[in-house]
C-alpha cells in the first residue's frame, strides 16, 4: 500500500532485538501477517489479525509501530500454526503498522512483513465526481475529483472490490470555493471492467486514520463509436446519394432503350406494311394488263 511510504522502520533497540533475535541464523522463516475482513476497516467493526507460520509455535507476539512492545502476546498450550489477535471494535488508536514474530525452541523468528491497518469513518465524507459526463466511451481518459471542506493533506481513491488504494494524491486548495481537492486521472477506461470508485481524505500526521468514504461513483463505459463509412449497417449520406443517382440513371437508360425499341418496332411494321401494299398494287396492274391484252386479241 502506498501509504507505507509514511512509515519508518522502528528503532531496533526499541524492539530489544539483541535479546530476542540473537540466534536468528538457522531459525524458522518469518511468519505471514494478515487481517480479516480486510486492511481497510470502518470504525466500530470487528477485526482479526492472523500471524501464521509454516511450523508450530507456542508463543506469538504482535508489534504495533509506535505502541508498547509487544503490543499483544498470544500463548498456546500446544504448538499451533497460527495465532489470532482479536480487536472487537476497531477505533482510531488501532490504525497503524503491525508486524508479528514467534518463538520456537531454537529462538525467535524473523519479523513478518509490515501490515497496514486503516480505520475509516473518523471524519465527514468527501464528495467524488467526474469532470465530464459519467457516460464515457471505451478508450477515453477521465479525471475524478475528490472534494472536501476539511483541510485534508491527502486524498485516496479506491476501486470497488479492491482493498488497496488505487491512487493517492496531495491535496490542492480551491481558491474559488475554499475547499480542498484531489484530482485522479484514470484510464483509458475499457468496456470489460466495472469502474466504481470511492474516495477518502486523511492527515499526514495520522495516515492510517481516514474519513468516511464518499458516495459510490460509477462510470458507465459505452462502446467506441465507429466511423460511418466503416459501419456495415450504416451508409454515408454521400454514398446513399450516389446510389440514388445511379438508380435514376439506370431508369433513364431503360426508358430510352424501350422508347428506341418501340420506334424501331413501329418503323419495321410500317416497312412491312408498305411492302405488302406495293406487292398488292403490282398484282392488280398485272391483272389489268392481261385483261386488256385479251380484249385486243
PDB file of C-alpha atoms in Angstrom:
ATOM      1  CA  UNK A   1       0.000   0.000   0.000  1.00  0.00           C
ATOM      2  CA  UNK A   2       1.316   3.416  -0.965  1.00  0.00           C
ATOM      3  CA  UNK A   3       0.671   4.851   2.483  1.00  0.00           C
ATOM      4  CA  UNK A   4       3.566   2.724   3.710  1.00  0.00           C
ATOM      5  CA  UNK A   5       5.907   5.404   2.434  1.00  0.00           C
ATOM      6  CA  UNK A   6       4.877   7.324   5.570  1.00  0.00           C
ATOM      7  CA  UNK A   7       6.152   4.507   7.754  1.00  0.00           C
ATOM      8  CA  UNK A   8       9.704   4.288   9.070  1.00  0.00           C
ATOM      9  CA  UNK A   9      11.432   1.181  10.357  1.00  0.00           C
ATOM     10  CA  UNK A  10      11.230   1.124  14.185  1.00  0.00           C
ATOM     11  CA  UNK A  11      14.472   1.538  16.056  1.00  0.00           C
ATOM     12  CA  UNK A  12      15.964  -1.862  16.712  1.00  0.00           C
ATOM     13  CA  UNK A  13      16.901  -1.100  20.295  1.00  0.00           C
ATOM     14  CA  UNK A  14      13.238  -0.325  20.984  1.00  0.00           C
ATOM     15  CA  UNK A  15      12.393  -3.852  19.927  1.00  0.00           C
ATOM     16  CA  UNK A  16      15.056  -5.378  22.130  1.00  0.00           C
ATOM     17  CA  UNK A  17      16.177  -7.334  19.081  1.00  0.00           C
ATOM     18  CA  UNK A  18      19.566  -8.025  20.603  1.00  0.00           C
ATOM     19  CA  UNK A  19      17.936 -10.402  23.069  1.00  0.00           C
ATOM     20  CA  UNK A  20      15.044 -11.806  21.012  1.00  0.00           C
ATOM     21  CA  UNK A  21      16.887 -12.403  17.714  1.00  0.00           C
ATOM     22  CA  UNK A  22      20.334 -13.298  18.971  1.00  0.00           C
ATOM     23  CA  UNK A  23      20.051 -16.740  17.401  1.00  0.00           C
ATOM     24  CA  UNK A  24      18.353 -15.786  14.109  1.00  0.00           C
ATOM     25  CA  UNK A  25      20.776 -17.763  11.975  1.00  0.00           C
ATOM     26  CA  UNK A  26      19.179 -21.126  11.380  1.00  0.00           C
ATOM     27  CA  UNK A  27      15.836 -20.030  12.891  1.00  0.00           C
ATOM     28  CA  UNK A  28      12.465 -20.581  11.134  1.00  0.00           C
ATOM     29  CA  UNK A  29      11.434 -18.228   8.346  1.00  0.00           C
ATOM     30  CA  UNK A  30       9.428 -15.125   9.066  1.00  0.00           C
ATOM     31  CA  UNK A  31       5.695 -15.586   9.625  1.00  0.00           C
ATOM     32  CA  UNK A  32       2.878 -14.241   7.456  1.00  0.00           C
ATOM     33  CA  UNK A  33       0.652 -11.492   8.841  1.00  0.00           C
ATOM     34  CA  UNK A  34      -2.866 -10.875   7.521  1.00  0.00           C
ATOM     35  CA  UNK A  35      -6.132  -9.319   8.660  1.00  0.00           C
ATOM     36  CA  UNK A  36      -9.789 -10.247   8.283  1.00  0.00           C
ATOM     37  CA  UNK A  37     -12.079  -8.998   6.832  1.00  0.00           C
ATOM     38  CA  UNK A  38      -9.512  -6.645   5.274  1.00  0.00           C
ATOM     39  CA  UNK A  39      -6.944  -3.941   5.909  1.00  0.00           C
ATOM     40  CA  UNK A  40      -9.471  -1.133   5.280  1.00  0.00           C
ATOM     41  CA  UNK A  41     -11.998  -1.275   8.125  1.00  0.00           C
ATOM     42  CA  UNK A  42     -14.822   1.015   9.207  1.00  0.00           C
ATOM     43  CA  UNK A  43     -14.744   2.305  12.764  1.00  0.00           C
ATOM     44  CA  UNK A  44     -16.516   0.030  15.266  1.00  0.00           C
ATOM     45  CA  UNK A  45     -16.137  -3.150  13.190  1.00  0.00           C
ATOM     46  CA  UNK A  46     -14.523  -6.339  14.466  1.00  0.00           C
ATOM     47  CA  UNK A  47     -11.089  -7.237  13.128  1.00  0.00           C
ATOM     48  CA  UNK A  48      -8.953 -10.372  13.464  1.00  0.00           C
ATOM     49  CA  UNK A  49      -5.202 -10.170  12.860  1.00  0.00           C
ATOM     50  CA  UNK A  50      -3.630 -13.532  11.948  1.00  0.00           C
ATOM     51  CA  UNK A  51       0.006 -14.492  12.422  1.00  0.00           C
ATOM     52  CA  UNK A  52       0.695 -17.740  10.532  1.00  0.00           C
ATOM     53  CA  UNK A  53       3.782 -19.939  10.428  1.00  0.00           C
ATOM     54  CA  UNK A  54       4.925 -22.982   8.485  1.00  0.00           C
ATOM     55  CA  UNK A  55       5.995 -24.807  11.647  1.00  0.00           C
ATOM     56  CA  UNK A  56       4.261 -24.901  15.008  1.00  0.00           C
ATOM     57  CA  UNK A  57       4.881 -22.347  17.761  1.00  0.00           C
ATOM     58  CA  UNK A  58       3.500 -21.763  21.254  1.00  0.00           C
ATOM     59  CA  UNK A  59       4.270 -18.069  21.731  1.00  0.00           C
ATOM     60  CA  UNK A  60       3.383 -15.305  19.284  1.00  0.00           C
ATOM     61  CA  UNK A  61       3.953 -11.598  19.618  1.00  0.00           C
ATOM     62  CA  UNK A  62       2.276  -8.746  17.755  1.00  0.00           C
ATOM     63  CA  UNK A  63       4.082  -5.438  17.449  1.00  0.00           C
ATOM     64  CA  UNK A  64       2.388  -2.143  16.529  1.00  0.00           C
ATOM     65  CA  UNK A  65       4.606   0.679  15.331  1.00  0.00           C
ATOM     66  CA  UNK A  66       4.521   3.491  17.894  1.00  0.00           C
ATOM     67  CA  UNK A  67       2.877   1.313  20.555  1.00  0.00           C
ATOM     68  CA  UNK A  68       4.176  -0.700  23.517  1.00  0.00           C
ATOM     69  CA  UNK A  69       6.327  -3.713  22.767  1.00  0.00           C
ATOM     70  CA  UNK A  70       4.977  -6.259  22.492  1.00  0.00           C
ATOM     71  CA  UNK A  71       1.552  -4.830  21.718  1.00  0.00           C
ATOM     72  CA  UNK A  72      -0.106  -8.229  22.189  1.00  0.00           C
ATOM     73  CA  UNK A  73       1.155 -11.688  23.174  1.00  0.00           C
ATOM     74  CA  UNK A  74      -0.524 -14.999  22.449  1.00  0.00           C
ATOM     75  CA  UNK A  75       0.472 -18.203  24.268  1.00  0.00           C
ATOM     76  CA  UNK A  76      -0.986 -21.612  23.442  1.00  0.00           C
ATOM     77  CA  UNK A  77      -0.714 -24.904  25.431  1.00  0.00           C
ATOM     78  CA  UNK A  78       0.328 -26.746  22.284  1.00  0.00           C
ATOM     79  CA  UNK A  79       2.236 -25.722  19.211  1.00  0.00           C
ATOM     80  CA  UNK A  80      -0.054 -24.247  16.516  1.00  0.00           C
ATOM     81  CA  UNK A  81       0.466 -22.894  13.034  1.00  0.00           C
ATOM     82  CA  UNK A  82      -1.270 -19.570  13.662  1.00  0.00           C
ATOM     83  CA  UNK A  83      -2.339 -17.121  16.338  1.00  0.00           C
ATOM     84  CA  UNK A  84      -5.370 -14.844  16.239  1.00  0.00           C
ATOM     85  CA  UNK A  85      -5.369 -11.351  17.726  1.00  0.00           C
ATOM     86  CA  UNK A  86      -8.941 -10.074  18.012  1.00  0.00           C
ATOM     87  CA  UNK A  87      -9.960  -6.407  18.029  1.00  0.00           C
ATOM     88  CA  UNK A  88     -13.662  -6.494  18.910  1.00  0.00           C
ATOM     89  CA  UNK A  89     -14.361  -2.855  17.987  1.00  0.00           C
ATOM     90  CA  UNK A  90     -11.732  -1.047  15.993  1.00  0.00           C
ATOM     91  CA  UNK A  91     -11.073   2.596  16.850  1.00  0.00           C
ATOM     92  CA  UNK A  92      -8.701   5.368  15.863  1.00  0.00           C
ATOM     93  CA  UNK A  93      -5.866   4.100  18.074  1.00  0.00           C
ATOM     94  CA  UNK A  94      -5.881   0.743  16.283  1.00  0.00           C
ATOM     95  CA  UNK A  95      -4.883   2.206  12.934  1.00  0.00           C
ATOM     96  CA  UNK A  96      -1.197   1.687  12.191  1.00  0.00           C
ATOM     97  CA  UNK A  97       1.593  -0.620  11.040  1.00  0.00           C
ATOM     98  CA  UNK A  98       1.835  -4.130  12.511  1.00  0.00           C
ATOM     99  CA  UNK A  99       4.383  -6.961  12.472  1.00  0.00           C
ATOM    100  CA  UNK A 100       4.417 -10.308  14.212  1.00  0.00           C
ATOM    101  CA  UNK A 101       7.014 -12.905  15.179  1.00  0.00           C
ATOM    102  CA  UNK A 102       7.064 -16.123  17.169  1.00  0.00           C
ATOM    103  CA  UNK A 103       9.263 -18.177  19.466  1.00  0.00           C
ATOM    104  CA  UNK A 104      10.449 -21.727  18.955  1.00  0.00           C
ATOM    105  CA  UNK A 105      12.863 -23.902  20.966  1.00  0.00           C
ATOM    106  CA  UNK A 106      15.651 -22.608  18.742  1.00  0.00           C
ATOM    107  CA  UNK A 107      14.839 -18.916  19.357  1.00  0.00           C
ATOM    108  CA  UNK A 108      12.825 -16.033  17.964  1.00  0.00           C
ATOM    109  CA  UNK A 109      11.822 -15.899  14.323  1.00  0.00           C
ATOM    110  CA  UNK A 110      12.247 -13.063  11.887  1.00  0.00           C
ATOM    111  CA  UNK A 111       9.599 -10.372  11.875  1.00  0.00           C
ATOM    112  CA  UNK A 112       6.803 -10.617   9.347  1.00  0.00           C
ATOM    113  CA  UNK A 113       6.409  -8.105   6.547  1.00  0.00           C
ATOM    114  CA  UNK A 114       4.560  -4.968   7.691  1.00  0.00           C
ATOM    115  CA  UNK A 115       0.769  -4.944   7.660  1.00  0.00           C
ATOM    116  CA  UNK A 116      -1.035  -1.626   7.437  1.00  0.00           C
ATOM    117  CA  UNK A 117      -4.420  -1.432   9.154  1.00  0.00           C
ATOM    118  CA  UNK A 118      -6.522   1.597   8.186  1.00  0.00           C
ATOM    119  CA  UNK A 119      -9.533   2.776  10.181  1.00  0.00           C
ATOM    120  CA  UNK A 120     -12.172   4.749   8.252  1.00  0.00           C
ATOM    121  CA  UNK A 121     -15.103   6.869   9.378  1.00  0.00           C
ATOM    122  CA  UNK A 122     -13.301   9.333  11.680  1.00  0.00           C
ATOM    123  CA  UNK A 123     -14.130  12.447   9.600  1.00  0.00           C
ATOM    124  CA  UNK A 124     -17.031  13.518   7.420  1.00  0.00           C
ATOM    125  CA  UNK A 125     -17.064  12.090   3.911  1.00  0.00           C
ATOM    126  CA  UNK A 126     -15.766  13.980   0.863  1.00  0.00           C
ATOM    127  CA  UNK A 127     -17.633  14.120  -2.444  1.00  0.00           C
ATOM    128  CA  UNK A 128     -16.476  12.324  -5.579  1.00  0.00           C
ATOM    129  CA  UNK A 129     -17.359  13.397  -9.100  1.00  0.00           C
ATOM    130  CA  UNK A 130     -16.095  13.131 -12.660  1.00  0.00           C
ATOM    131  CA  UNK A 131     -15.009  16.156 -14.660  1.00  0.00           C
ATOM    132  CA  UNK A 132     -17.187  15.151 -17.604  1.00  0.00           C
ATOM    133  CA  UNK A 133     -20.258  13.003 -18.188  1.00  0.00           C
ATOM    134  CA  UNK A 134     -20.499   9.777 -16.172  1.00  0.00           C
ATOM    135  CA  UNK A 135     -21.039   8.007 -19.514  1.00  0.00           C
ATOM    136  CA  UNK A 136     -17.731   7.788 -21.374  1.00  0.00           C
ATOM    137  CA  UNK A 137     -16.531   5.973 -24.468  1.00  0.00           C
ATOM    138  CA  UNK A 138     -14.248   2.967 -24.171  1.00  0.00           C
ATOM    139  CA  UNK A 139     -10.624   4.047 -24.531  1.00  0.00           C
ATOM    140  CA  UNK A 140     -11.121   7.533 -23.098  1.00  0.00           C
ATOM    141  CA  UNK A 141      -9.163   9.022 -20.178  1.00  0.00           C
ATOM    142  CA  UNK A 142     -11.149  10.726 -17.428  1.00  0.00           C
ATOM    143  CA  UNK A 143     -10.333  12.750 -14.300  1.00  0.00           C
ATOM    144  CA  UNK A 144     -12.061  12.118 -10.969  1.00  0.00           C
ATOM    145  CA  UNK A 145     -12.316  14.903  -8.397  1.00  0.00           C
ATOM    146  CA  UNK A 146     -12.465  14.248  -4.636  1.00  0.00           C
ATOM    147  CA  UNK A 147     -13.504  17.397  -2.732  1.00  0.00           C
ATOM    148  CA  UNK A 148     -13.890  18.228   0.976  1.00  0.00           C
ATOM    149  CA  UNK A 149     -14.436  21.239   3.218  1.00  0.00           C
ATOM    150  CA  UNK A 150     -11.883  19.747   5.604  1.00  0.00           C
ATOM    151  CA  UNK A 151      -8.231  20.543   5.077  1.00  0.00           C
ATOM    152  CA  UNK A 152      -7.011  17.013   4.410  1.00  0.00           C
ATOM    153  CA  UNK A 153      -3.387  16.722   3.358  1.00  0.00           C
ATOM    154  CA  UNK A 154      -4.087  13.831   1.010  1.00  0.00           C
ATOM    155  CA  UNK A 155      -6.924  12.103  -0.780  1.00  0.00           C
ATOM    156  CA  UNK A 156      -7.179   8.393  -1.569  1.00  0.00           C
ATOM    157  CA  UNK A 157      -9.144   6.818  -4.405  1.00  0.00           C
ATOM    158  CA  UNK A 158     -10.235   3.193  -4.056  1.00  0.00           C
ATOM    159  CA  UNK A 159     -11.770   0.966  -6.708  1.00  0.00           C
ATOM    160  CA  UNK A 160     -14.746  -1.044  -5.534  1.00  0.00           C
ATOM    161  CA  UNK A 161     -13.816  -4.628  -4.701  1.00  0.00           C
ATOM    162  CA  UNK A 162     -10.141  -3.894  -4.081  1.00  0.00           C
ATOM    163  CA  UNK A 163      -8.568  -3.483  -0.653  1.00  0.00           C
ATOM    164  CA  UNK A 164      -5.562  -1.428  -1.689  1.00  0.00           C
ATOM    165  CA  UNK A 165      -5.980   2.213  -2.724  1.00  0.00           C
ATOM    166  CA  UNK A 166      -5.838   2.831  -6.418  1.00  0.00           C
ATOM    167  CA  UNK A 167      -4.259   6.263  -6.181  1.00  0.00           C
ATOM    168  CA  UNK A 168      -3.104   8.776  -3.554  1.00  0.00           C
ATOM    169  CA  UNK A 169      -2.906  12.484  -4.354  1.00  0.00           C
ATOM    170  CA  UNK A 170      -1.750  15.529  -2.409  1.00  0.00           C
ATOM    171  CA  UNK A 171      -4.473  17.999  -1.541  1.00  0.00           C
ATOM    172  CA  UNK A 172      -4.939  21.203  -3.528  1.00  0.00           C
ATOM    173  CA  UNK A 173      -6.735  24.286  -2.273  1.00  0.00           C
ATOM    174  CA  UNK A 174      -9.531  25.652  -4.480  1.00  0.00           C
ATOM    175  CA  UNK A 175      -9.488  29.438  -4.180  1.00  0.00           C
ATOM    176  CA  UNK A 176     -12.909  29.945  -5.742  1.00  0.00           C
ATOM    177  CA  UNK A 177     -14.736  27.680  -3.265  1.00  0.00           C
ATOM    178  CA  UNK A 178     -12.439  27.495  -0.254  1.00  0.00           C
ATOM    179  CA  UNK A 179     -12.460  23.693  -0.495  1.00  0.00           C
ATOM    180  CA  UNK A 180      -9.705  21.109  -0.843  1.00  0.00           C
ATOM    181  CA  UNK A 181      -9.468  18.647  -3.712  1.00  0.00           C
ATOM    182  CA  UNK A 182      -7.545  15.698  -5.079  1.00  0.00           C
ATOM    183  CA  UNK A 183      -7.522  15.047  -8.839  1.00  0.00           C
ATOM    184  CA  UNK A 184      -7.197  11.490 -10.153  1.00  0.00           C
ATOM    185  CA  UNK A 185      -6.585  10.907 -13.882  1.00  0.00           C
ATOM    186  CA  UNK A 186      -7.963   7.489 -14.817  1.00  0.00           C
ATOM    187  CA  UNK A 187      -7.853   5.406 -17.944  1.00  0.00           C
ATOM    188  CA  UNK A 188      -8.007   4.510 -20.586  1.00  0.00           C
ATOM    189  CA  UNK A 189     -11.293   3.031 -19.405  1.00  0.00           C
ATOM    190  CA  UNK A 190     -12.316  -0.210 -21.101  1.00  0.00           C
ATOM    191  CA  UNK A 191     -15.685  -1.815 -21.590  1.00  0.00           C
ATOM    192  CA  UNK A 192     -14.819  -5.171 -19.980  1.00  0.00           C
ATOM    193  CA  UNK A 193     -14.269  -3.705 -16.475  1.00  0.00           C
ATOM    194  CA  UNK A 194     -16.576  -2.204 -13.864  1.00  0.00           C
ATOM    195  CA  UNK A 195     -15.492   1.326 -12.970  1.00  0.00           C
ATOM    196  CA  UNK A 196     -16.832   2.039  -9.471  1.00  0.00           C
ATOM    197  CA  UNK A 197     -14.951   4.269  -7.033  1.00  0.00           C
ATOM    198  CA  UNK A 198     -14.958   5.883  -3.595  1.00  0.00           C
ATOM    199  CA  UNK A 199     -12.556   8.391  -2.119  1.00  0.00           C
ATOM    200  CA  UNK A 200     -11.279   9.293   1.349  1.00  0.00           C
ATOM    201  CA  UNK A 201      -9.279  12.052   2.968  1.00  0.00           C
ATOM    202  CA  UNK A 202      -6.635  11.880   5.699  1.00  0.00           C
ATOM    203  CA  UNK A 203      -3.995  13.936   7.516  1.00  0.00           C
ATOM    204  CA  UNK A 204      -0.300  13.086   7.200  1.00  0.00           C
ATOM    205  CA  UNK A 205       0.189  13.013  10.979  1.00  0.00           C
ATOM    206  CA  UNK A 206      -2.208  10.016  11.152  1.00  0.00           C
ATOM    207  CA  UNK A 207      -2.046   8.334   7.722  1.00  0.00           C
ATOM    208  CA  UNK A 208      -3.918   5.200   8.867  1.00  0.00           C
ATOM    209  CA  UNK A 209      -6.973   7.170  10.055  1.00  0.00           C
ATOM    210  CA  UNK A 210      -9.268   8.115   7.179  1.00  0.00           C
ATOM    211  CA  UNK A 211     -12.553   9.883   6.676  1.00  0.00           C
ATOM    212  CA  UNK A 212     -15.840   8.232   5.894  1.00  0.00           C
ATOM    213  CA  UNK A 213     -15.972   7.015   2.294  1.00  0.00           C
ATOM    214  CA  UNK A 214     -17.573   9.185  -0.344  1.00  0.00           C
ATOM    215  CA  UNK A 215     -20.729   8.046  -2.048  1.00  0.00           C
ATOM    216  CA  UNK A 216     -20.102   5.451  -4.724  1.00  0.00           C
ATOM    217  CA  UNK A 217     -19.344   6.833  -8.183  1.00  0.00           C
ATOM    218  CA  UNK A 218     -19.904   4.529 -11.154  1.00  0.00           C
ATOM    219  CA  UNK A 219     -18.579   5.322 -14.599  1.00  0.00           C
ATOM    220  CA  UNK A 220     -20.644   3.845 -17.422  1.00  0.00           C
ATOM    221  CA  UNK A 221     -18.498   2.865 -20.389  1.00  0.00           C
ATOM    222  CA  UNK A 222     -20.033   2.681 -23.862  1.00  0.00           C
ATOM    223  CA  UNK A 223     -18.605   1.133 -26.998  1.00  0.00           C
ATOM    224  CA  UNK A 224     -16.313   3.265 -29.101  1.00  0.00           C
ATOM    225  CA  UNK A 225     -18.154   4.983 -31.956  1.00  0.00           C
ATOM    226  CA  UNK A 226     -17.272   3.635 -35.418  1.00  0.00           C
ATOM    227  CA  UNK A 227     -16.757   5.904 -38.447  1.00  0.00           C
ATOM    228  CA  UNK A 228     -19.915   5.903 -40.544  1.00  0.00           C
ATOM    229  CA  UNK A 229     -18.048   4.754 -43.637  1.00  0.00           C
ATOM    230  CA  UNK A 230     -16.827   1.606 -41.801  1.00  0.00           C
ATOM    231  CA  UNK A 231     -20.185   0.504 -40.442  1.00  0.00           C
ATOM    232  CA  UNK A 232     -21.666  -2.428 -42.310  1.00  0.00           C
ATOM    233  CA  UNK A 233     -25.228  -1.369 -41.461  1.00  0.00           C
ATOM    234  CA  UNK A 234     -24.973   2.417 -41.800  1.00  0.00           C
ATOM    235  CA  UNK A 235     -24.402   4.162 -45.150  1.00  0.00           C
ATOM    236  CA  UNK A 236     -22.799   7.521 -45.548  1.00  0.00           C
ATOM    237  CA  UNK A 237     -25.274  10.155 -46.854  1.00  0.00           C
ATOM    238  CA  UNK A 238     -22.998  10.802 -49.831  1.00  0.00           C
ATOM    239  CA  UNK A 239     -22.986   7.091 -50.644  1.00  0.00           C
ATOM    240  CA  UNK A 240     -26.787   6.979 -50.420  1.00  0.00           C
ATOM    241  CA  UNK A 241     -26.997   9.944 -52.802  1.00  0.00           C
ATOM    242  CA  UNK A 242     -24.625   8.245 -55.228  1.00  0.00           C
ATOM    243  CA  UNK A 243     -26.719   5.085 -55.169  1.00  0.00           C
ATOM    244  CA  UNK A 244     -29.825   7.146 -55.847  1.00  0.00           C
ATOM    245  CA  UNK A 245     -28.129   8.874 -58.791  1.00  0.00           C
ATOM    246  CA  UNK A 246     -27.066   5.525 -60.253  1.00  0.00           C
ATOM    247  CA  UNK A 247     -30.613   4.193 -59.933  1.00  0.00           C
ATOM    248  CA  UNK A 248     -32.081   7.226 -61.705  1.00  0.00           C
ATOM    249  CA  UNK A 249     -29.526   6.959 -64.494  1.00  0.00           C
ATOM    250  CA  UNK A 250     -30.350   3.293 -64.976  1.00  0.00           C
ATOM    251  CA  UNK A 251     -34.077   4.054 -65.125  1.00  0.00           C
ATOM    252  CA  UNK A 252     -33.473   6.754 -67.730  1.00  0.00           C
ATOM    253  CA  UNK A 253     -31.332   4.406 -69.789  1.00  0.00           C
ATOM    254  CA  UNK A 254     -34.003   1.715 -69.589  1.00  0.00           C
ATOM    255  CA  UNK A 255     -36.680   4.219 -70.611  1.00  0.00           C
ATOM    256  CA  UNK A 256     -34.660   5.417 -73.607  1.00  0.00           C
ATOM    257  CA  UNK A 257     -33.975   1.843 -74.650  1.00  0.00           C
ATOM    258  CA  UNK A 258     -37.666   0.948 -74.500  1.00  0.00           C
ATOM    259  CA  UNK A 259     -38.537   4.088 -76.473  1.00  0.00           C
ATOM    260  CA  UNK A 260     -35.990   3.232 -79.167  1.00  0.00           C
ATOM    261  CA  UNK A 261     -37.298  -0.334 -79.366  1.00  0.00           C
ATOM    262  CA  UNK A 262     -40.843   0.971 -79.758  1.00  0.00           C
ATOM    263  CA  UNK A 263     -39.761   3.355 -82.534  1.00  0.00           C
ATOM    264  CA  UNK A 264     -37.848   0.557 -84.298  1.00  0.00           C
ATOM    265  CA  UNK A 265     -40.880  -1.688 -83.957  1.00  0.00           C
ATOM    266  CA  UNK A 266     -43.145   0.963 -85.498  1.00  0.00           C
ATOM    267  CA  UNK A 267     -40.701   1.589 -88.362  1.00  0.00           C
ATOM    268  CA  UNK A 268     -40.410  -2.137 -89.019  1.00  0.00           C
ATOM    269  CA  UNK A 269     -44.171  -2.509 -89.030  1.00  0.00           C
ATOM    270  CA  UNK A 270     -44.551   0.420 -91.430  1.00  0.00           C
ATOM    271  CA  UNK A 271     -41.883  -1.022 -93.735  1.00  0.00           C
ATOM    272  CA  UNK A 272     -43.582  -4.418 -93.853  1.00  0.00           C
ATOM    273  CA  UNK A 273     -46.981  -2.841 -94.393  1.00  0.00           C
ATOM    274  CA  UNK A 274     -45.639  -0.630 -97.219  1.00  0.00           C
ATOM    275  CA  UNK A 275     -44.051  -3.638 -98.903  1.00  0.00           C
ATOM    276  CA  UNK A 276     -47.340  -5.520 -98.842  1.00  0.00           C
ATOM    277  CA  UNK A 277     -49.185  -2.581-100.352  1.00  0.00           C
ATOM    278  CA  UNK A 278     -46.602  -2.338-103.162  1.00  0.00           C
ATOM    279  CA  UNK A 279     -46.916  -6.037-103.932  1.00  0.00           C
ATOM    280  CA  UNK A 280     -50.711  -5.784-103.896  1.00  0.00           C
ATOM    281  CA  UNK A 281     -50.661  -2.834-106.327  1.00  0.00           C
ATOM    282  CA  UNK A 282     -48.288  -4.659-108.670  1.00  0.00           C
ATOM    283  CA  UNK A 283     -50.601  -7.662-108.729  1.00  0.00           C
ATOM    284  CA  UNK A 284     -53.544  -5.513-109.673  1.00  0.00           C
ATOM    285  CA  UNK A 285     -51.637  -3.874-112.561  1.00  0.00           C
ATOM    286  CA  UNK A 286     -50.611  -7.265-113.911  1.00  0.00           C
ATOM    287  CA  UNK A 287     -54.211  -8.469-113.913  1.00  0.00           C
ATOM    288  CA  UNK A 288     -55.372  -5.378-115.753  1.00  0.00           C
ATOM    289  CA  UNK A 289     -52.682  -5.854-118.406  1.00  0.00           C
ATOM    290  CA  UNK A 290     -53.787  -9.383-119.073  1.00  0.00           C
ATOM    291  CA  UNK A 291     -57.397  -8.298-119.332  1.00  0.00           C
ATOM    292  CA  UNK A 292     -56.563  -5.560-121.877  1.00  0.00           C
ATOM    293  CA  UNK A 293     -54.482  -7.959-123.899  1.00  0.00           C
ATOM    294  CA  UNK A 294     -57.297 -10.401-124.118  1.00  0.00           C
ATOM    295  CA  UNK A 295     -59.681  -7.664-125.273  1.00  0.00           C
ATOM    296  CA  UNK A 296     -57.443  -6.575-128.108  1.00  0.00           C
ATOM    297  CA  UNK A 297     -56.975 -10.048-129.168  1.00  0.00           C
TER     298      UNK A 297
END
